[in-house]
Tab-separated table of C-alpha atoms in Angstrom:
chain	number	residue	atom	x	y	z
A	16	UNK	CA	6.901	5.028	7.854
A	17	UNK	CA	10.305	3.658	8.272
A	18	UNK	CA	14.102	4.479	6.977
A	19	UNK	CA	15.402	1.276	6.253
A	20	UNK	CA	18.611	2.200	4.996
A	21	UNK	CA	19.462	5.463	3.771
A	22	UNK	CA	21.449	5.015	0.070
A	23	UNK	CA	21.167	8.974	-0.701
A	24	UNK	CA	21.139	12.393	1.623
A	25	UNK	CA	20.852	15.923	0.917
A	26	UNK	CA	18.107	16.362	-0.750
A	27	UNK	CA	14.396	16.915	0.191
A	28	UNK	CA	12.272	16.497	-2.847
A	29	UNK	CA	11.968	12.825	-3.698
A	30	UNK	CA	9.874	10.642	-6.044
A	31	UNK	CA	7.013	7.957	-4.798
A	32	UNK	CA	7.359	4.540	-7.082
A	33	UNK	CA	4.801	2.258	-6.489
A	34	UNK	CA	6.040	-1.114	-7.326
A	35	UNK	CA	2.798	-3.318	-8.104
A	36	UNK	CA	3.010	-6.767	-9.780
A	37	UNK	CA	1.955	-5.627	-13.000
A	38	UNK	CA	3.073	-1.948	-13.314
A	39	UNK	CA	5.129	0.762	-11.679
A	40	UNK	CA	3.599	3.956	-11.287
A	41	UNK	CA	5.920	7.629	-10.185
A	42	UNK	CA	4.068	10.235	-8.417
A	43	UNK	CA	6.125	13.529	-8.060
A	44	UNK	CA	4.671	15.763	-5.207
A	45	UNK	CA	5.952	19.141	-4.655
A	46	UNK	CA	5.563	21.513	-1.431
A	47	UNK	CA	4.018	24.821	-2.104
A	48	UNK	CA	2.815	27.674	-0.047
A	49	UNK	CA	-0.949	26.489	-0.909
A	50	UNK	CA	0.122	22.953	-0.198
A	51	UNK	CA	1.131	19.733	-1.946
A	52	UNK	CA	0.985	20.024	-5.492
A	53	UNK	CA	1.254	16.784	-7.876
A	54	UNK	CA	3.478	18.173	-10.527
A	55	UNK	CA	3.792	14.453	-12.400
A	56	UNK	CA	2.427	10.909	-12.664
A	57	UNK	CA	3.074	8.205	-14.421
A	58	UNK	CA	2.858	4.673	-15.266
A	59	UNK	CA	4.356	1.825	-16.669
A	60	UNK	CA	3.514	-1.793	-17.350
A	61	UNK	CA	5.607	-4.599	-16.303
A	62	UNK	CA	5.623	-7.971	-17.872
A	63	UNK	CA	4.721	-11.026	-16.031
A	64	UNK	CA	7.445	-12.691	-14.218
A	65	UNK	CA	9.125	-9.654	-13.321
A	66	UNK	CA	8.093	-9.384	-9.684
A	67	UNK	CA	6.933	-12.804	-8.019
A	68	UNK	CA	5.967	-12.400	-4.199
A	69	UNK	CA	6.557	-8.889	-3.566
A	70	UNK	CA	9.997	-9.762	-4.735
A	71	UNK	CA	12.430	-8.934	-8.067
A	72	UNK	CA	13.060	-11.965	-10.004
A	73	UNK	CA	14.196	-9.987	-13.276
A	74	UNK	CA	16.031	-7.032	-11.942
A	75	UNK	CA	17.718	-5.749	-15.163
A	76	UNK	CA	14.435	-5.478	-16.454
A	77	UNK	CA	12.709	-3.749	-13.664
A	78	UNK	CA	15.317	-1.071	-13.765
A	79	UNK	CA	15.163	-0.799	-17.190
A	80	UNK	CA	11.548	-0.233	-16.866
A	81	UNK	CA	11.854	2.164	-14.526
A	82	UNK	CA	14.544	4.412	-15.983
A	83	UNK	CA	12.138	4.793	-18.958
A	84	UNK	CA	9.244	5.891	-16.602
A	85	UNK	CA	11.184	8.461	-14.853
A	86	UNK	CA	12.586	9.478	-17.919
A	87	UNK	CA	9.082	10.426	-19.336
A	88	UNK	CA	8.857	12.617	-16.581
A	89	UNK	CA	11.704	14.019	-16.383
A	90	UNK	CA	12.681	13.024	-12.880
A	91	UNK	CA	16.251	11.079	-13.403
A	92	UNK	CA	18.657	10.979	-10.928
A	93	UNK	CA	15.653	11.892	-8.225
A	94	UNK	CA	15.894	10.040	-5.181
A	95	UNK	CA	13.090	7.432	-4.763
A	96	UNK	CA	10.679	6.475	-1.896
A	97	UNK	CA	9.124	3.117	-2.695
A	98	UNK	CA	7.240	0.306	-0.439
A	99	UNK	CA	6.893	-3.457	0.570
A	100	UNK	CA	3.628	-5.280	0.434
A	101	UNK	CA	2.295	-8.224	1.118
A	102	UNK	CA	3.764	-11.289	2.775
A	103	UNK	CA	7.758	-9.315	1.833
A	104	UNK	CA	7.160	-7.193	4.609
A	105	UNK	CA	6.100	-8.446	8.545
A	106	UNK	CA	4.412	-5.685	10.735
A	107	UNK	CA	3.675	-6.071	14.593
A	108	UNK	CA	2.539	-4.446	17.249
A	109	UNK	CA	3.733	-4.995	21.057
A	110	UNK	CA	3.625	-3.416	24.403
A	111	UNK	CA	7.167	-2.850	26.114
A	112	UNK	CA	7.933	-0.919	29.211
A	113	UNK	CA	8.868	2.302	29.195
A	114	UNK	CA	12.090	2.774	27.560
A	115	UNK	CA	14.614	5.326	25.176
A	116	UNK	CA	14.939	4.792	21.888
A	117	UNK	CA	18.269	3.011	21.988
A	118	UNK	CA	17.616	0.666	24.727
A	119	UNK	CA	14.505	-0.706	22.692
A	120	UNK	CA	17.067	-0.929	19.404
A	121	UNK	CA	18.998	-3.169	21.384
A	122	UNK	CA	16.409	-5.128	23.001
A	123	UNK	CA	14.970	-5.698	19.247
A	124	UNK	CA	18.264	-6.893	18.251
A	125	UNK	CA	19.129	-9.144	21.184
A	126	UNK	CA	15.661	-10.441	21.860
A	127	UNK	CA	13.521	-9.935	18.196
A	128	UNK	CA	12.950	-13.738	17.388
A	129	UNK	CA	10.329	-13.052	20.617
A	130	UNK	CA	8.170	-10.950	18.462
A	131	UNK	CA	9.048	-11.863	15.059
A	132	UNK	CA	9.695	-14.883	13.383
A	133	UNK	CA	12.831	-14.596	11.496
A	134	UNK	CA	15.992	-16.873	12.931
A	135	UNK	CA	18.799	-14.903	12.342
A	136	UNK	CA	18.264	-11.008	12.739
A	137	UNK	CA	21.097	-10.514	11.280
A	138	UNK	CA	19.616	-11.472	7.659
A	139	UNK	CA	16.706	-8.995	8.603
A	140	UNK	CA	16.113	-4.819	8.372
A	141	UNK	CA	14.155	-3.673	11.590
A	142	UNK	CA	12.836	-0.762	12.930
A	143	UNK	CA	10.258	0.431	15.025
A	144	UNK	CA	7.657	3.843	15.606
A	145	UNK	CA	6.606	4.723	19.008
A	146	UNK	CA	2.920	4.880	18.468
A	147	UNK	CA	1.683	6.143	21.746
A	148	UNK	CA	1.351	4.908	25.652
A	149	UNK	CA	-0.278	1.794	26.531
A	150	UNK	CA	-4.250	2.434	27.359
A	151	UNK	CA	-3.969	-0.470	29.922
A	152	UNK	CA	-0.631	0.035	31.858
A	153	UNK	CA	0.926	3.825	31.770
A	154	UNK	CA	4.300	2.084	32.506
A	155	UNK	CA	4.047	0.811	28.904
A	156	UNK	CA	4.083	2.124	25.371
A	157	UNK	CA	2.996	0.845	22.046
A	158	UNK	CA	5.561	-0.235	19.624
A	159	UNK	CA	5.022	-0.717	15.677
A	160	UNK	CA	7.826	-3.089	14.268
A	161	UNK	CA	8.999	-3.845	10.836
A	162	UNK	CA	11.538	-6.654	9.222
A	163	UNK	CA	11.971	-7.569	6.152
A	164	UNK	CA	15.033	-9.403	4.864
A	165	UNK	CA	18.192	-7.666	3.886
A	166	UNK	CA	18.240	-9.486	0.255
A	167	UNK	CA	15.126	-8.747	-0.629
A	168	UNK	CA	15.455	-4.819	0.299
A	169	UNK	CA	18.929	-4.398	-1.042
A	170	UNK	CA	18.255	-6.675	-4.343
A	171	UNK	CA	15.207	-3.539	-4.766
A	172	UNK	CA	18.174	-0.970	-3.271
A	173	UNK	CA	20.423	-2.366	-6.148
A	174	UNK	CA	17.350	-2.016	-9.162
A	175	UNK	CA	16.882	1.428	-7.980
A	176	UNK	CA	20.652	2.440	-8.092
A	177	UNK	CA	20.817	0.561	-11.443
A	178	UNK	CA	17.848	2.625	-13.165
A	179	UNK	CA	19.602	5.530	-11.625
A	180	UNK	CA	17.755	6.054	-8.377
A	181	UNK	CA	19.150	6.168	-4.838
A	182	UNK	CA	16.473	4.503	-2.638
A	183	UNK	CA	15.950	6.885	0.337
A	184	UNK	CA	12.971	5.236	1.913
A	185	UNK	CA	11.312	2.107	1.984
A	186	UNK	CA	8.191	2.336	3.162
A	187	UNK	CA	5.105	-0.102	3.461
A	188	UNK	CA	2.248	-0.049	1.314
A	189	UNK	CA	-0.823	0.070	3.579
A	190	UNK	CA	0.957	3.203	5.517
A	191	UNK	CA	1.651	4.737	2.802
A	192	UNK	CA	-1.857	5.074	1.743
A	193	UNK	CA	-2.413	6.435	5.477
A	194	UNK	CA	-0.331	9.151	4.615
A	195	UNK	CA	-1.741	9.916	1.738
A	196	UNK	CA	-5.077	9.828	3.386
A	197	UNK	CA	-4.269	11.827	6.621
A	198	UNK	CA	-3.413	14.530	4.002
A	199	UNK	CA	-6.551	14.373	2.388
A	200	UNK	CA	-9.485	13.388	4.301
A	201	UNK	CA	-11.052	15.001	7.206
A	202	UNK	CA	-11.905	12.414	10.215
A	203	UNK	CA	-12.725	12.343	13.722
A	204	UNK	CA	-10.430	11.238	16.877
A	205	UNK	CA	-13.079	8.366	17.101
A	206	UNK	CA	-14.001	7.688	13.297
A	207	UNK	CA	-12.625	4.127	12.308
A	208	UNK	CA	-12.150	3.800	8.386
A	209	UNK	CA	-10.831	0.792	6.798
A	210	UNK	CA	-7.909	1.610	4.178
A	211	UNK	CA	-8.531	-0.862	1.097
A	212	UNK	CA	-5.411	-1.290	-1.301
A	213	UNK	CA	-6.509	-3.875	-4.335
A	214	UNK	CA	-3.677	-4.712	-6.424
A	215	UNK	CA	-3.315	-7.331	-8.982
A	216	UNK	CA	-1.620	-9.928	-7.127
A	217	UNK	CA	-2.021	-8.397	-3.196
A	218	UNK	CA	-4.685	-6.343	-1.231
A	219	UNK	CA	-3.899	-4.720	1.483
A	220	UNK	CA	-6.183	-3.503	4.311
A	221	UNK	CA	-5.104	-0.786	7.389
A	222	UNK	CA	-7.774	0.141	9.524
A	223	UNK	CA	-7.063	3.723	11.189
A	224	UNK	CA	-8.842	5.260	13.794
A	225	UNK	CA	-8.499	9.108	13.939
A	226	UNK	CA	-6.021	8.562	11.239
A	227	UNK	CA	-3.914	6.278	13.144
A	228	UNK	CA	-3.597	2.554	12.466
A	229	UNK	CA	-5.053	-0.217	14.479
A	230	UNK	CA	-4.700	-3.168	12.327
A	231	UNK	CA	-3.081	-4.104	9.078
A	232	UNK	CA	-2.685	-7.154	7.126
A	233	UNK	CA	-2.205	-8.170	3.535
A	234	UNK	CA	-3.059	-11.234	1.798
A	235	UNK	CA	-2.264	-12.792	-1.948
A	236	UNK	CA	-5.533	-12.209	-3.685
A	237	UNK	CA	-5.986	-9.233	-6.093
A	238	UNK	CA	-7.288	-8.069	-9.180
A	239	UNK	CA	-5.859	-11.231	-10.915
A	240	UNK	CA	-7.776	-14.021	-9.626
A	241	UNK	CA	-10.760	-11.977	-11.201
A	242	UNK	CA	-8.912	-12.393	-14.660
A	243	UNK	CA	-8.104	-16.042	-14.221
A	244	UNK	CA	-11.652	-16.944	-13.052
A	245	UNK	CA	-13.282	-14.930	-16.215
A	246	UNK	CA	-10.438	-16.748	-18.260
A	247	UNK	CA	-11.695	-20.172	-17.463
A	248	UNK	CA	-15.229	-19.261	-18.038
A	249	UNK	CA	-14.717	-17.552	-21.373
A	250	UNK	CA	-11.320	-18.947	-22.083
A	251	UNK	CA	-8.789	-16.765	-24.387
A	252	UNK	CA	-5.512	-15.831	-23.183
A	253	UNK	CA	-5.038	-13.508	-19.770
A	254	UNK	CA	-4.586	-10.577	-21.771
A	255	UNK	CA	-7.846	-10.927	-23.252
A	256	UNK	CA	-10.236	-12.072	-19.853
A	257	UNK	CA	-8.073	-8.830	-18.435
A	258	UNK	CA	-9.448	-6.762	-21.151
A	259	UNK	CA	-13.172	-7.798	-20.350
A	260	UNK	CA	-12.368	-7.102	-17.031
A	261	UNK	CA	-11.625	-3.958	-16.886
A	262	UNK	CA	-14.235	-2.915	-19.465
A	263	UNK	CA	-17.197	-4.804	-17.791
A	264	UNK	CA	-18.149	-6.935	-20.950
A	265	UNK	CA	-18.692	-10.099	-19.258
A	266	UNK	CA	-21.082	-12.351	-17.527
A	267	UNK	CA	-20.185	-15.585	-15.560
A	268	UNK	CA	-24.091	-16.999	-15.761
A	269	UNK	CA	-25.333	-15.867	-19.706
A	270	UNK	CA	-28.885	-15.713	-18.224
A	271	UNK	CA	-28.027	-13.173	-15.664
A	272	UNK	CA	-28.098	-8.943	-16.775
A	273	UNK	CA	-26.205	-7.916	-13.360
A	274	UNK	CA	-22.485	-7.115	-14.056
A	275	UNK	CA	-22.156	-6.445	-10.588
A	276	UNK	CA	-23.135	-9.855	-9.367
A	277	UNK	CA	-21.336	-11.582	-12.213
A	278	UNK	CA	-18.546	-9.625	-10.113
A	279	UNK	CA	-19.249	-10.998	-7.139
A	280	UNK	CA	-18.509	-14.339	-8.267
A	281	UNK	CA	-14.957	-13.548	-9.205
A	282	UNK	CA	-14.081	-11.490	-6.466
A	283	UNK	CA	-15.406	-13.868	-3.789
A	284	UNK	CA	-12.443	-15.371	-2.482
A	285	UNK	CA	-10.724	-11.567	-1.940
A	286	UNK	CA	-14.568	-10.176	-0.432
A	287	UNK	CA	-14.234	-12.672	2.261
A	288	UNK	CA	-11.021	-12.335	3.039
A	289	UNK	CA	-11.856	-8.813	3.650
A	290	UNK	CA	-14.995	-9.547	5.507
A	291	UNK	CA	-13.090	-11.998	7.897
A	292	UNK	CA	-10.513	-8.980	8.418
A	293	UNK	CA	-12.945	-6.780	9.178
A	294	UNK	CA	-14.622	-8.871	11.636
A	295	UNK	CA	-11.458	-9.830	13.211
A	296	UNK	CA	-11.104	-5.358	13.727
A	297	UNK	CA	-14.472	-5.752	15.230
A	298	UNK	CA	-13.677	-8.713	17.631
A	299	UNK	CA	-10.105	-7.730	19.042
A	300	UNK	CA	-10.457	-4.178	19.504
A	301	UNK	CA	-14.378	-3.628	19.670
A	302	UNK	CA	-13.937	-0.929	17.257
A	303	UNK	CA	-16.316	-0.972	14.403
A	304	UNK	CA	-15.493	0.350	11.056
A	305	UNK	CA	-18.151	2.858	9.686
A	306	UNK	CA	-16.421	3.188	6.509
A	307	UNK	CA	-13.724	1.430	3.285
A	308	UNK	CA	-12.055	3.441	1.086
A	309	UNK	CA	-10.723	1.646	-2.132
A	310	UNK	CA	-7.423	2.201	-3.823
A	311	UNK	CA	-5.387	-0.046	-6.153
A	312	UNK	CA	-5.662	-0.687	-9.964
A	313	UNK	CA	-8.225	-2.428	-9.119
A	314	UNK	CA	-10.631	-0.507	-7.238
A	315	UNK	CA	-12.313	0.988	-10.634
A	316	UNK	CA	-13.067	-2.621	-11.731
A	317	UNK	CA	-17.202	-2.000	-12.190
A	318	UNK	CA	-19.177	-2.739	-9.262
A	319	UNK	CA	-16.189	-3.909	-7.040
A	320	UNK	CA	-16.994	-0.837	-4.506
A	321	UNK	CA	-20.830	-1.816	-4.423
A	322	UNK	CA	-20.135	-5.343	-3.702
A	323	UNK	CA	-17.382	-4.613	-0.736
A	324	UNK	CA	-20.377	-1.877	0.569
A	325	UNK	CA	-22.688	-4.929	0.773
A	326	UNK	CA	-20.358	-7.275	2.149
A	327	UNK	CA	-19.594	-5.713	5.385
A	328	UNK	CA	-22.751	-3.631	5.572
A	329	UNK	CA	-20.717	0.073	5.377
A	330	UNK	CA	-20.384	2.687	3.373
A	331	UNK	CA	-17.627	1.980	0.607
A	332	UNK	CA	-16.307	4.749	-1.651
A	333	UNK	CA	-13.223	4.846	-4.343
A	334	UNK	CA	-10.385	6.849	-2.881
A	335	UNK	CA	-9.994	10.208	-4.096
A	336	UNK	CA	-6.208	11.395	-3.445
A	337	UNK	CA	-6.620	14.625	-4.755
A	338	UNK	CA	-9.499	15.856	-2.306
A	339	UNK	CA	-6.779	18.686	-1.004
A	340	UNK	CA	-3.400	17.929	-3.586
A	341	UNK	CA	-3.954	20.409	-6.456
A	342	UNK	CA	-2.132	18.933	-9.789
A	343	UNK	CA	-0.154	20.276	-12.477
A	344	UNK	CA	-2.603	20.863	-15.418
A	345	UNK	CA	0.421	21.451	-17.876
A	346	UNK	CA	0.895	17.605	-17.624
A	347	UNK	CA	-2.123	15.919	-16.127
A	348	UNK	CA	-5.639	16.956	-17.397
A	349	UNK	CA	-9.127	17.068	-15.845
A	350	UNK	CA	-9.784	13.605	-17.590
A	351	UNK	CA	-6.529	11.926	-16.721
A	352	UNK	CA	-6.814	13.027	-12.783
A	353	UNK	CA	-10.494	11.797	-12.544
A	354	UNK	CA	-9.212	8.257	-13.963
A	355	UNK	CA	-5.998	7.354	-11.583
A	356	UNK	CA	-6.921	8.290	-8.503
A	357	UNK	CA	-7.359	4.286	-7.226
A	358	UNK	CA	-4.229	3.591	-8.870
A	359	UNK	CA	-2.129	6.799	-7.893
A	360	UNK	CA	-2.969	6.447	-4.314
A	361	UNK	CA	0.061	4.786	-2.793
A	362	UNK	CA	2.977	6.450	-5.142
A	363	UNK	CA	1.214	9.759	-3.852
A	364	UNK	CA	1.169	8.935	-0.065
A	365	UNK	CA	5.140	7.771	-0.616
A	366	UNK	CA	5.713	10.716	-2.646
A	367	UNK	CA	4.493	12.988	0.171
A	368	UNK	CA	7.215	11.283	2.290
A	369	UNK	CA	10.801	13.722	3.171
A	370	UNK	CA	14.239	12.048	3.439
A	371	UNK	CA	14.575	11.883	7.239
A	372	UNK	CA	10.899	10.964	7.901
A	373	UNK	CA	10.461	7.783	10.731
């Protein structure tokens, strides 16, 4: 949603790179007359260690990582779109008075510490989205602010310039998956659908009403704590409890059949953070979600969708990004597009993104 700082101009067509914990993935989207059209996507894994906290603690190797993904697609030089998750990135929304654009920028940079809790904005990247009038006072409007600090975006400015990418955008995760799902999905003005991004090491959660956002908020619980909790009951190395993971073939209690409740037991600690977000939704705003759509690598883990449905009592599907984005068959086939939808999600929503978007 945001233009940080713009490193590259000119050009319209970019490239999405979704920066996960575990893997990059590049989504290239093109316009058409029939509409977007995913000409490439790709992904490639990243060793442990590489990104800790949402931020790059081996940076040679990140580029180099992902100068050999866009290379397999043929999309060097491209300028890049990418996004901030977790606790990297801080998102809040507050009421001012009715203002211009550039008396608000200057009120955010004189008076910011009031709404966000960095000490010196100076070390800190902000900007801000009009979002609409206030539905309580009509002298007010509603404000979406985002910081994150200056090192942290221009150490993943630097990467990007270093694998031979000028970083147009940065974006944040959980909006772009709105983007990607305001392209796809048809929804009310009144239909409240819960946006569910499960990642290794983060999950992400943006609840949209009429495909605009009401609440976000990310925690540190993902797809790994799943691994490390079949690790200790199985033992073997990470690699190896990931494996079973992903292909189902495990049980936490041997008398029980149910891979989906063996599930359960691993993914507790992330099911009730999600609950407890959920019912937060439900409390503040009185809105009540009818409906969670799951992204992330590790939406497809088996049974994950069921257990979230029957957790907070809605329906819960897997995200499907290509409901309206037609894909290039010459590099993606039917079998391929049917398996990374979960984990193509957010490169495709920043992918859809233009230099000079807000």
């Amino acid at each position: 949603m945001f233009n940080w700082k713009r490193l590259f101009s000119g050009s319209r067509q970019v490239i999405g790179v979704d920066v996960g914990s575990d893997s990059l993935k590049l989504a290239e989207v093109l316009d058409t007359p029939q509409g977007p059209f995913l000409n490439k996507f790709a992904q490639v894994s990243l060793p442990r260690g590489v990104i800790v906290n949402g931020e790059l603690a081996e940076p040679s190797m990140f580029a180099e990582k992902l100068a050999l993904l866009s290379s397999s697609c043929g999309c060097q030089r491209r300028p890049a779109v990418a996004a901030l998750s977790g606790n990297s990135v801080m998102v809040k929304k507050v009421n001012f008075n009715q203002m211009e654009e550039g008396e608000l920028r200057e009120l955010l940079r004189d008076e910011g510490s009031k709404y966000l809790p960095f000490e010196d904005f100076s070390e800190v990247y902000l900007d801000f989205q009009v979002l609409r009038g206030s539905d309580v006072n009509p002298n007010q409007m509603e404000v979406l602010i985002v910081a994150a600090k200056k090192d942290l975006v221009d150490g993943y400015a630097s990467a990007f310039l270093e694998a031979g990418h000028g970083l147009v955008i940065m974006d944040v995760d959980s909006y772009a998956l709105e983007t990607m799902y305001e392209e796809n999905y048809e929804f009310a003005e009144e239909d409240v659908v819960a946006l569910i991004n499960i990642g290794a090491s983060t999950t992400s959660i943006n609840v949209v009403k009429g495909g605009m956002s009401i609440f976000t908020r990310a925690f540190s619980l993902g797809g790994n704590i799943m691994t490390e909790g079949i690790q200790r009951s199985r033992g073997g190395t990470f690699e190896e409890a990931e494996r079973m993971k992903i292909a189902g073939h495990f049980k936490a209690d041997p008398e029980e059949d149910s891979i989906v409740d063996n599930l359960v037991i691993y993914a507790e600690p992330i099911l009730q953070e999600i609950e407890g977000s959920i019912d937060y939704v439900k409390f503040q705003t009185r809105e009540f979600v009818k409906e969670a759509i799951i992204s992330g690598g590790s939406a497809n883990i088996q049974g994950l969708d069921k257990a979230i449905a029957d957790r907070l009592n809605i329906e819960a599907t897997i995200v499907n990004p290509f409901k309206k984005i037609h894909y290039n068959s010459k590099f993606i086939s039917p079998e391929t597009i049917g398996k990374i939808g979960p984990a193509a999600a957010v490169g495709i929503g920043l992918a859809l993104r233009r230099v000079g978007d807000r």
